[in-house]
mmCIF file of C-alpha atoms in Angstrom:
data_model
loop_
_atom_site.group_PDB
_atom_site.id
_atom_site.type_symbol
_atom_site.label_atom_id
_atom_site.label_comp_id
_atom_site.label_asym_id
_atom_site.label_seq_id
_atom_site.Cartn_x
_atom_site.Cartn_y
_atom_site.Cartn_z
ATOM 1 C CA MET E 1 0.000 0.000 0.000
ATOM 2 C CA PRO E 2 1.567 3.338 -1.050
ATOM 3 C CA ASN E 3 2.289 5.923 1.669
ATOM 4 C CA GLN E 4 1.242 3.517 4.400
ATOM 5 C CA ARG E 5 2.095 4.872 7.844
ATOM 6 C CA PHE E 6 2.647 3.238 11.208
ATOM 7 C CA PRO E 7 2.030 5.898 13.889
ATOM 8 C CA LYS E 8 4.045 5.729 17.082
ATOM 9 C CA VAL E 9 3.272 6.956 20.598
ATOM 10 C CA GLN E 10 5.858 8.007 23.180
ATOM 11 C CA ILE E 11 4.609 8.638 26.722
ATOM 12 C CA LEU E 12 6.193 11.708 28.319
ATOM 13 C CA HIS E 13 4.159 11.871 31.532
ATOM 14 C CA ILE E 14 1.287 9.839 32.892
ATOM 15 C CA ALA E 15 -0.886 10.257 35.990
ATOM 16 C CA PRO E 16 -4.461 9.192 36.803
ATOM 17 C CA TYR E 17 -5.789 12.639 35.812
ATOM 18 C CA GLU E 18 -3.278 13.666 33.125
ATOM 19 C CA ILE E 19 -1.261 12.210 30.269
ATOM 20 C CA LYS E 20 1.242 13.856 27.937
ATOM 21 C CA PHE E 21 2.523 11.954 24.916
ATOM 22 C CA ILE E 22 4.085 12.384 21.478
ATOM 23 C CA LEU E 23 2.229 11.094 18.420
ATOM 24 C CA SER E 24 4.608 10.701 15.478
ATOM 25 C CA GLU E 25 4.861 9.308 11.944
ATOM 26 C CA THR E 26 1.350 10.428 11.052
ATOM 27 C CA ASP E 27 -0.281 13.616 9.771
ATOM 28 C CA ILE E 28 -2.443 16.372 11.206
ATOM 29 C CA SER E 29 -5.701 14.744 10.071
ATOM 30 C CA VAL E 30 -5.111 11.759 12.358
ATOM 31 C CA ALA E 31 -3.977 13.989 15.244
ATOM 32 C CA ASN E 32 -7.079 16.158 14.973
ATOM 33 C CA THR E 33 -9.332 13.093 14.659
ATOM 34 C CA LEU E 34 -7.919 11.687 17.901
ATOM 35 C CA ARG E 35 -8.397 15.020 19.668
ATOM 36 C CA ARG E 36 -12.022 15.372 18.537
ATOM 37 C CA LEU E 37 -12.829 11.778 19.508
ATOM 38 C CA MET E 38 -11.497 12.321 23.029
ATOM 39 C CA ILE E 39 -13.587 15.474 23.406
ATOM 40 C CA ALA E 40 -16.903 14.393 21.931
ATOM 41 C CA GLU E 41 -17.119 10.670 21.158
ATOM 42 C CA VAL E 42 -15.890 8.774 24.223
ATOM 43 C CA PRO E 43 -18.986 7.507 26.112
ATOM 44 C CA THR E 44 -19.277 8.351 29.811
ATOM 45 C CA MET E 45 -21.929 8.422 32.526
ATOM 46 C CA ALA E 46 -23.667 11.657 33.569
ATOM 47 C CA ILE E 47 -26.838 12.597 35.436
ATOM 48 C CA ASP E 48 -29.516 13.173 32.817
ATOM 49 C CA LEU E 49 -32.771 13.229 34.792
ATOM 50 C CA VAL E 50 -33.618 14.551 38.278
ATOM 51 C CA GLU E 51 -36.888 13.937 40.142
ATOM 52 C CA PHE E 52 -37.291 16.378 43.044
ATOM 53 C CA HIS E 53 -39.364 15.356 46.061
ATOM 54 C CA GLU E 54 -38.557 18.318 48.313
ATOM 55 C CA ASN E 55 -36.391 21.382 47.891
ATOM 56 C CA THR E 56 -36.492 24.259 50.370
ATOM 57 C CA THR E 57 -32.935 25.479 49.733
ATOM 58 C CA VAL E 58 -32.096 28.882 48.250
ATOM 59 C CA LEU E 59 -31.506 27.343 44.794
ATOM 60 C CA ASN E 60 -34.414 26.371 42.574
ATOM 61 C CA ASP E 61 -34.856 22.893 41.071
ATOM 62 C CA GLU E 62 -33.496 23.774 37.631
ATOM 63 C CA TYR E 63 -30.311 25.280 39.038
ATOM 64 C CA ILE E 64 -29.559 22.238 41.183
ATOM 65 C CA ALA E 65 -30.387 19.872 38.291
ATOM 66 C CA HIS E 66 -27.895 21.748 36.109
ATOM 67 C CA ARG E 67 -25.181 21.415 38.769
ATOM 68 C CA LEU E 68 -25.910 17.700 39.124
ATOM 69 C CA GLY E 69 -25.586 17.200 35.384
ATOM 70 C CA LEU E 70 -22.039 18.578 35.515
ATOM 71 C CA LEU E 71 -20.914 16.258 38.325
ATOM 72 C CA PRO E 72 -18.255 13.834 37.009
ATOM 73 C CA ILE E 73 -19.685 10.313 37.328
ATOM 74 C CA ARG E 74 -17.019 7.603 37.413
ATOM 75 C CA TYR E 75 -17.379 3.976 36.303
ATOM 76 C CA GLN E 76 -14.976 1.915 38.382
ATOM 77 C CA PRO E 77 -15.440 -1.883 38.442
ATOM 78 C CA PRO E 78 -14.956 -3.505 41.877
ATOM 79 C CA GLU E 79 -11.800 -5.319 40.796
ATOM 80 C CA SER E 80 -10.203 -2.156 39.394
ATOM 81 C CA MET E 81 -8.678 0.965 40.924
ATOM 82 C CA LYS E 82 -9.090 2.983 37.716
ATOM 83 C CA GLY E 83 -11.922 4.896 36.130
ATOM 84 C CA GLU E 84 -12.650 2.858 33.004
ATOM 85 C CA ASP E 85 -14.636 2.912 29.780
ATOM 86 C CA CYS E 86 -18.325 2.254 30.530
ATOM 87 C CA ASN E 87 -19.127 1.245 26.945
ATOM 88 C CA GLY E 88 -19.332 -2.483 27.610
ATOM 89 C CA ALA E 89 -21.135 -2.171 30.940
ATOM 90 C CA PHE E 90 -24.098 -0.012 29.828
ATOM 91 C CA LEU E 91 -26.251 0.646 26.794
ATOM 92 C CA PRO E 92 -27.204 4.086 25.483
ATOM 93 C CA HIS E 93 -30.705 4.649 26.864
ATOM 94 C CA ARG E 94 -32.121 5.253 23.372
ATOM 95 C CA GLU E 95 -30.944 1.800 22.302
ATOM 96 C CA CYS E 96 -32.204 -0.064 25.366
ATOM 97 C CA VAL E 97 -35.452 -2.031 24.920
ATOM 98 C CA CYS E 98 -36.763 -1.185 28.408
ATOM 99 C CA TYR E 99 -39.870 0.992 28.775
ATOM 100 C CA GLU E 100 -38.371 3.815 30.830
ATOM 101 C CA ARG E 101 -35.125 2.788 32.514
ATOM 102 C CA CYS E 102 -33.387 -0.311 33.798
ATOM 103 C CA PRO E 103 -30.036 -1.306 35.361
ATOM 104 C CA ARG E 104 -28.690 -2.023 31.878
ATOM 105 C CA CYS E 105 -29.011 1.591 30.721
ATOM 106 C CA SER E 106 -29.121 3.712 33.879
ATOM 107 C CA VAL E 107 -27.964 4.139 37.468
ATOM 108 C CA GLU E 108 -30.038 5.747 40.223
ATOM 109 C CA PHE E 109 -28.711 8.178 42.810
ATOM 110 C CA GLU E 110 -30.676 9.356 45.822
ATOM 111 C CA LEU E 111 -30.069 12.274 48.166
ATOM 112 C CA ASP E 112 -31.993 13.098 51.329
ATOM 113 C CA VAL E 113 -30.396 15.772 53.548
ATOM 114 C CA SER E 114 -32.098 17.866 56.220
ATOM 115 C CA PHE E 115 -30.178 20.611 58.007
ATOM 116 C CA ASP E 116 -32.056 20.077 61.272
ATOM 117 C CA GLU E 117 -31.194 16.355 61.270
ATOM 118 C CA VAL E 118 -27.535 16.685 60.327
ATOM 119 C CA ASN E 119 -26.586 19.783 62.314
ATOM 120 C CA PRO E 120 -26.613 18.166 65.800
ATOM 121 C CA GLN E 121 -23.970 15.686 64.564
ATOM 122 C CA ARG E 122 -21.516 18.396 63.425
ATOM 123 C CA ALA E 123 -18.582 19.783 65.396
ATOM 124 C CA GLU E 124 -19.403 22.536 67.876
ATOM 125 C CA GLU E 125 -17.553 25.233 65.912
ATOM 126 C CA GLU E 126 -19.610 24.373 62.792
ATOM 127 C CA LEU E 127 -23.080 24.495 64.358
ATOM 128 C CA THR E 128 -23.768 28.092 63.272
ATOM 129 C CA ALA E 129 -22.282 27.685 59.785
ATOM 130 C CA PRO E 130 -24.300 26.716 56.679
ATOM 131 C CA LEU E 131 -24.330 23.012 55.783
ATOM 132 C CA THR E 132 -22.691 22.183 52.434
ATOM 133 C CA VAL E 133 -24.384 19.359 50.539
ATOM 134 C CA THR E 134 -21.758 17.610 48.406
ATOM 135 C CA SER E 135 -21.389 14.682 46.015
ATOM 136 C CA GLN E 136 -20.547 12.523 49.050
ATOM 137 C CA ASP E 137 -24.221 12.726 50.069
ATOM 138 C CA LEU E 138 -25.368 10.945 46.895
ATOM 139 C CA LYS E 139 -26.289 7.274 47.401
ATOM 140 C CA THR E 140 -25.970 4.979 44.376
ATOM 141 C CA ASN E 141 -27.711 1.697 43.545
ATOM 142 C CA ASN E 142 -24.627 0.523 41.606
ATOM 143 C CA GLU E 143 -21.364 0.444 43.558
ATOM 144 C CA SER E 144 -19.355 0.575 40.319
ATOM 145 C CA VAL E 145 -20.792 3.968 39.384
ATOM 146 C CA ILE E 146 -19.938 6.758 41.811
ATOM 147 C CA PRO E 147 -19.334 10.506 41.685
ATOM 148 C CA ALA E 148 -15.687 11.530 41.274
ATOM 149 C CA HIS E 149 -15.398 13.600 44.424
ATOM 150 C CA PHE E 150 -11.834 14.731 43.756
ATOM 151 C CA LEU E 151 -9.467 14.701 40.805
ATOM 152 C CA SER E 152 -6.411 13.659 42.817
ATOM 153 C CA GLN E 153 -5.225 13.004 46.356
ATOM 154 C CA ASP E 154 -3.563 16.438 46.458
ATOM 155 C CA GLU E 155 -6.879 18.104 45.599
ATOM 156 C CA GLN E 156 -8.620 16.087 48.319
ATOM 157 C CA ASP E 157 -6.024 17.098 50.913
ATOM 158 C CA GLU E 158 -6.441 20.792 50.068
ATOM 159 C CA ALA E 159 -10.246 20.794 49.805
ATOM 160 C CA GLN E 160 -12.440 22.307 52.506
ATOM 161 C CA ASP E 161 -15.524 20.254 51.554
ATOM 162 C CA ALA E 162 -16.025 16.481 51.517
ATOM 163 C CA GLY E 163 -16.707 16.428 47.767
ATOM 164 C CA VAL E 164 -18.077 18.537 44.931
ATOM 165 C CA ALA E 165 -20.387 21.168 46.456
ATOM 166 C CA ILE E 166 -24.007 21.040 45.258
ATOM 167 C CA VAL E 167 -25.773 23.576 47.492
ATOM 168 C CA LYS E 168 -25.513 25.207 50.924
ATOM 169 C CA MET E 169 -28.470 25.054 53.303
ATOM 170 C CA GLY E 170 -29.477 26.615 56.602
ATOM 171 C CA PRO E 171 -31.875 25.893 59.473
ATOM 172 C CA GLY E 172 -35.236 24.428 58.440
ATOM 173 C CA GLN E 173 -34.090 23.621 54.891
ATOM 174 C CA LYS E 174 -34.167 20.198 53.234
ATOM 175 C CA LEU E 175 -33.233 18.648 49.910
ATOM 176 C CA LYS E 176 -34.519 15.310 48.645
ATOM 177 C CA PHE E 177 -34.393 13.985 45.094
ATOM 178 C CA LYS E 178 -33.694 11.000 42.842
ATOM 179 C CA ALA E 179 -31.213 11.399 39.978
ATOM 180 C CA ILE E 180 -30.794 9.111 36.962
ATOM 181 C CA ALA E 181 -27.363 8.751 35.331
ATOM 182 C CA ARG E 182 -27.169 7.534 31.750
ATOM 183 C CA MET E 183 -24.431 6.808 29.244
ATOM 184 C CA GLY E 184 -23.899 9.332 26.454
ATOM 185 C CA THR E 185 -21.316 11.346 24.524
ATOM 186 C CA ALA E 186 -20.427 15.025 24.434
ATOM 187 C CA ARG E 187 -21.707 15.204 20.867
ATOM 188 C CA GLU E 188 -25.140 15.350 22.506
ATOM 189 C CA HIS E 189 -24.212 17.441 25.563
ATOM 190 C CA ALA E 190 -20.920 18.708 27.023
ATOM 191 C CA LYS E 191 -21.646 17.105 30.415
ATOM 192 C CA TRP E 192 -20.644 13.742 28.909
ATOM 193 C CA SER E 193 -17.192 14.968 27.867
ATOM 194 C CA PRO E 194 -14.463 13.081 29.762
ATOM 195 C CA VAL E 195 -11.790 15.746 29.257
ATOM 196 C CA ALA E 196 -11.135 19.147 30.760
ATOM 197 C CA VAL E 197 -8.217 19.631 28.344
ATOM 198 C CA ALA E 198 -7.447 17.774 25.114
ATOM 199 C CA THR E 199 -4.940 19.686 22.996
ATOM 200 C CA TYR E 200 -2.021 19.045 20.711
ATOM 201 C CA ARG E 201 0.687 21.215 19.239
ATOM 202 C CA PHE E 202 3.276 20.715 16.561
ATOM 203 C CA TRP E 203 6.727 19.422 17.397
ATOM 204 C CA PRO E 204 9.190 22.253 16.679
ATOM 205 C CA VAL E 205 11.975 21.627 14.181
ATOM 206 C CA ILE E 206 14.812 24.019 15.083
ATOM 207 C CA THR E 207 17.438 24.470 12.360
ATOM 208 C CA ILE E 208 20.575 26.508 13.099
ATOM 209 C CA ASN E 209 22.577 27.710 10.091
ATOM 210 C CA GLU E 210 26.114 27.294 11.419
ATOM 211 C CA GLU E 211 27.653 29.086 8.447
ATOM 212 C CA GLN E 212 25.501 32.162 8.960
ATOM 213 C CA VAL E 213 25.898 32.152 12.749
ATOM 214 C CA ALA E 214 29.698 32.171 12.314
ATOM 215 C CA THR E 215 29.434 35.653 10.751
ATOM 216 C CA LEU E 216 28.002 37.109 13.986
ATOM 217 C CA THR E 217 29.997 38.625 16.809
ATOM 218 C CA MET E 218 29.621 37.234 20.319
ATOM 219 C CA GLU E 219 27.521 40.296 21.266
ATOM 220 C CA GLN E 220 25.198 39.706 18.300
ATOM 221 C CA LYS E 221 24.863 36.015 19.240
ATOM 222 C CA GLN E 222 23.900 36.953 22.774
ATOM 223 C CA GLU E 223 21.451 39.511 21.424
ATOM 224 C CA LEU E 224 19.867 36.833 19.230
ATOM 225 C CA VAL E 225 19.560 34.493 22.229
ATOM 226 C CA ASP E 226 18.035 37.188 24.453
ATOM 227 C CA ILE E 227 15.513 38.488 21.900
ATOM 228 C CA CYS E 228 13.788 35.087 21.625
ATOM 229 C CA PRO E 229 10.885 35.219 24.143
ATOM 230 C CA ASP E 230 10.617 31.419 24.247
ATOM 231 C CA ARG E 231 14.193 31.083 25.534
ATOM 232 C CA ILE E 232 14.837 28.136 23.233
ATOM 233 C CA LEU E 233 18.405 29.195 22.349
ATOM 234 C CA GLU E 234 21.674 29.338 24.275
ATOM 235 C CA ILE E 235 25.367 29.822 23.566
ATOM 236 C CA ASP E 236 27.591 26.753 23.752
ATOM 237 C CA ASP E 237 30.330 27.415 26.322
ATOM 238 C CA LEU E 238 32.842 25.271 24.457
ATOM 239 C CA THR E 239 32.350 26.315 20.828
ATOM 240 C CA GLY E 240 30.775 29.743 21.272
ATOM 241 C CA SER E 241 28.081 28.802 18.776
ATOM 242 C CA ILE E 242 24.309 28.994 19.188
ATOM 243 C CA LYS E 243 22.397 25.824 19.998
ATOM 244 C CA ALA E 244 18.876 24.843 21.064
ATOM 245 C CA VAL E 245 18.270 24.274 24.776
ATOM 246 C CA GLU E 246 17.503 20.739 25.904
ATOM 247 C CA ASN E 247 13.761 21.310 26.448
ATOM 248 C CA ALA E 248 13.261 23.576 23.440
ATOM 249 C CA TRP E 249 10.423 21.353 22.182
ATOM 250 C CA GLU E 250 8.480 22.182 25.333
ATOM 251 C CA LEU E 251 9.170 25.935 25.332
ATOM 252 C CA SER E 252 8.721 26.769 21.669
ATOM 253 C CA THR E 253 5.601 28.726 20.709
ATOM 254 C CA PHE E 254 6.693 29.550 17.125
ATOM 255 C CA THR E 255 6.865 33.274 17.867
ATOM 256 C CA GLU E 256 7.602 35.689 15.021
ATOM 257 C CA ASP E 257 9.863 37.903 17.187
ATOM 258 C CA LEU E 258 12.914 35.775 16.468
ATOM 259 C CA LYS E 259 12.460 36.027 12.699
ATOM 260 C CA PHE E 260 11.900 39.793 12.734
ATOM 261 C CA HIS E 261 15.046 40.439 14.786
ATOM 262 C CA GLN E 262 17.189 38.234 12.539
ATOM 263 C CA ASP E 263 16.459 40.486 9.592
ATOM 264 C CA SER E 264 18.142 43.406 11.364
ATOM 265 C CA LEU E 265 21.314 41.340 11.903
ATOM 266 C CA LYS E 266 21.670 40.170 8.331
ATOM 267 C CA LYS E 267 24.205 41.828 6.059
ATOM 268 C CA ARG E 268 21.796 41.303 3.160
ATOM 269 C CA GLN E 269 18.072 40.749 3.402
ATOM 270 C CA GLU E 270 18.217 37.827 0.977
ATOM 271 C CA ASP E 271 20.614 35.887 3.220
ATOM 272 C CA ASP E 272 19.331 32.777 4.946
ATOM 273 C CA ASP E 273 18.005 33.006 8.511
ATOM 274 C CA PHE E 274 20.399 32.216 11.354
ATOM 275 C CA VAL E 275 17.759 30.136 13.114
ATOM 276 C CA ARG E 276 14.554 28.661 11.744
ATOM 277 C CA VAL E 277 11.748 27.244 13.881
ATOM 278 C CA GLU E 278 9.220 25.283 11.827
ATOM 279 C CA HIS E 279 6.297 22.944 12.446
ATOM 280 C CA SER E 280 6.977 19.243 12.074
ATOM 281 C CA PRO E 281 4.296 17.881 9.706
ATOM 282 C CA ASP E 282 4.272 14.403 11.282
ATOM 283 C CA LYS E 283 4.974 14.824 14.993
ATOM 284 C CA PHE E 284 2.600 16.218 17.643
ATOM 285 C CA ILE E 285 2.671 16.783 21.400
ATOM 286 C CA PHE E 286 -0.619 15.869 23.110
ATOM 287 C CA ASN E 287 -1.775 17.009 26.545
ATOM 288 C CA VAL E 288 -4.932 15.389 27.973
ATOM 289 C CA GLU E 289 -6.488 16.160 31.367
ATOM 290 C CA SER E 290 -9.448 14.198 32.701
ATOM 291 C CA THR E 291 -12.509 15.626 34.454
ATOM 292 C CA GLY E 292 -12.335 12.648 36.810
ATOM 293 C CA VAL E 293 -14.832 10.358 35.062
ATOM 294 C CA MET E 294 -12.019 8.214 33.626
ATOM 295 C CA ASP E 295 -8.281 7.894 34.023
ATOM 296 C CA ALA E 296 -6.456 9.881 31.350
ATOM 297 C CA ASP E 297 -4.866 6.843 29.678
ATOM 298 C CA GLU E 298 -8.288 5.172 29.486
ATOM 299 C CA ILE E 299 -9.644 8.217 27.627
ATOM 300 C CA VAL E 300 -6.942 7.843 24.964
ATOM 301 C CA MET E 301 -7.538 4.097 24.650
ATOM 302 C CA SER E 302 -11.312 4.592 24.428
ATOM 303 C CA ALA E 303 -10.889 7.198 21.692
ATOM 304 C CA LEU E 304 -8.737 4.748 19.715
ATOM 305 C CA ARG E 305 -11.386 2.045 20.213
ATOM 306 C CA VAL E 306 -14.080 4.374 18.841
ATOM 307 C CA LEU E 307 -11.863 5.173 15.846
ATOM 308 C CA LYS E 308 -11.242 1.474 15.194
ATOM 309 C CA ASP E 309 -14.963 0.629 15.420
ATOM 310 C CA ARG E 310 -15.868 3.372 12.957
ATOM 311 C CA LEU E 311 -13.207 2.352 10.480
ATOM 312 C CA ASN E 312 -14.401 -1.262 10.695
ATOM 313 C CA HIS E 313 -17.982 -0.088 10.119
ATOM 314 C CA LEU E 314 -16.873 1.961 7.104
ATOM 315 C CA ALA E 315 -14.980 -1.001 5.670
ATOM 316 C CA GLN E 316 -18.048 -3.208 6.103
ATOM 317 C CA GLU E 317 -20.279 -0.678 4.362
ATOM 318 C CA VAL E 318 -17.870 -0.485 1.453
ATOM 319 C CA GLU E 319 -17.904 -4.283 1.162
ATOM 320 C CA ASN E 320 -21.713 -4.240 1.185
ATOM 321 C CA LEU E 321 -21.722 -1.761 -1.695
ATOM 322 C CA LYS E 322 -19.431 -4.047 -3.692
ATOM 323 C CA ASP E 323 -21.887 -6.916 -3.270
ATOM 324 C CA MET E 324 -24.848 -4.926 -4.559
#
C-alpha cells in the first residue's frame, strides 16, 4: 500500500488525571481526529434526569439539576482501581429495549439531607455555619458507578468540603431527590465529555545555520539568544556557537519575534536566517487532562477504540456496496 504509515506513541508523563505523549509518523488529520474523539465521542456516565421530592434550599430545582448534570460520574469496576470505559457495561438509553429505565441503561442516585437532622452531629464550631451538601451525600444503587469527588489526592487534601459542592443550606431547609445517570457522549451534551483539556501542538523543528551564525559577533549572538521570548536558544560554552536548549520542544511557541530580529542582523536581506523554527508535519505533542470520570490513559484508549470501530464499520459498508 503506497504511503502507508505506522504511527508511534511516546509517553512523556502519565498520571491518573493527566497524560502527555508524542504522536509521530502520522499527519495532522489523524492527530485532529484523535483530539475530537477524546472530546466528543468517548462515552461516559452523567446525570440526565432529576426527580425532586422536596427542595427548600435557596436554589431552585433547575439550578440544582444543572449542577448535578455537571458532576463527574465515574465507572470503576470492583476489581479495578481505575476509572474505566463504561461502553461495555451499559447501553445508550435510546438503544435499550426497556420501557423507561433499567439497570442495563441507567444508574439511580438518591439524596436526602435535612439541616435540622444533620446539624446536631456536626462539630461545635460548625453548628452556626451553613451546611454544604456535596457529592458525598449521593447514594448509588450501583457500587461501580460513583461521583468523582476529587481529581487527585492532592486536591482532596487541600479541599475544605467532603466532595463537589451542590448547594448550601441553613436551618429548616431540606433537599430530597432522585437522579438518573445515563451513558452518552459530548456530541449530545458537554456534560458527557471526559476531558477538561485535550490539545495538541506541533513538534518544533529548530534548524541553526552554522555558516551564517559564524558571521556574527559574540555580542550579536547573545542579542539573538536574548531576543527570543521562548528562551529556546543558548550559547555553547565550548564552541561559542548557538544551539537549542535541551527542552526547546516544550518551550517553543513559534513566535515571530525571532524572525523579525534576525532580519536586522543580516548583512543582506536575501541571506538565509540564522535560526529557523518550523512545524513538524508528522509529529505532535498531546496534553490530555481528565474531568475525573475516567483515568487519562483510558480516555486515549477509548478514543482509539471508537476510531477502530468506525473504520471497521466503514470497511463493512464499502464491502456491502461491492456486493450490490
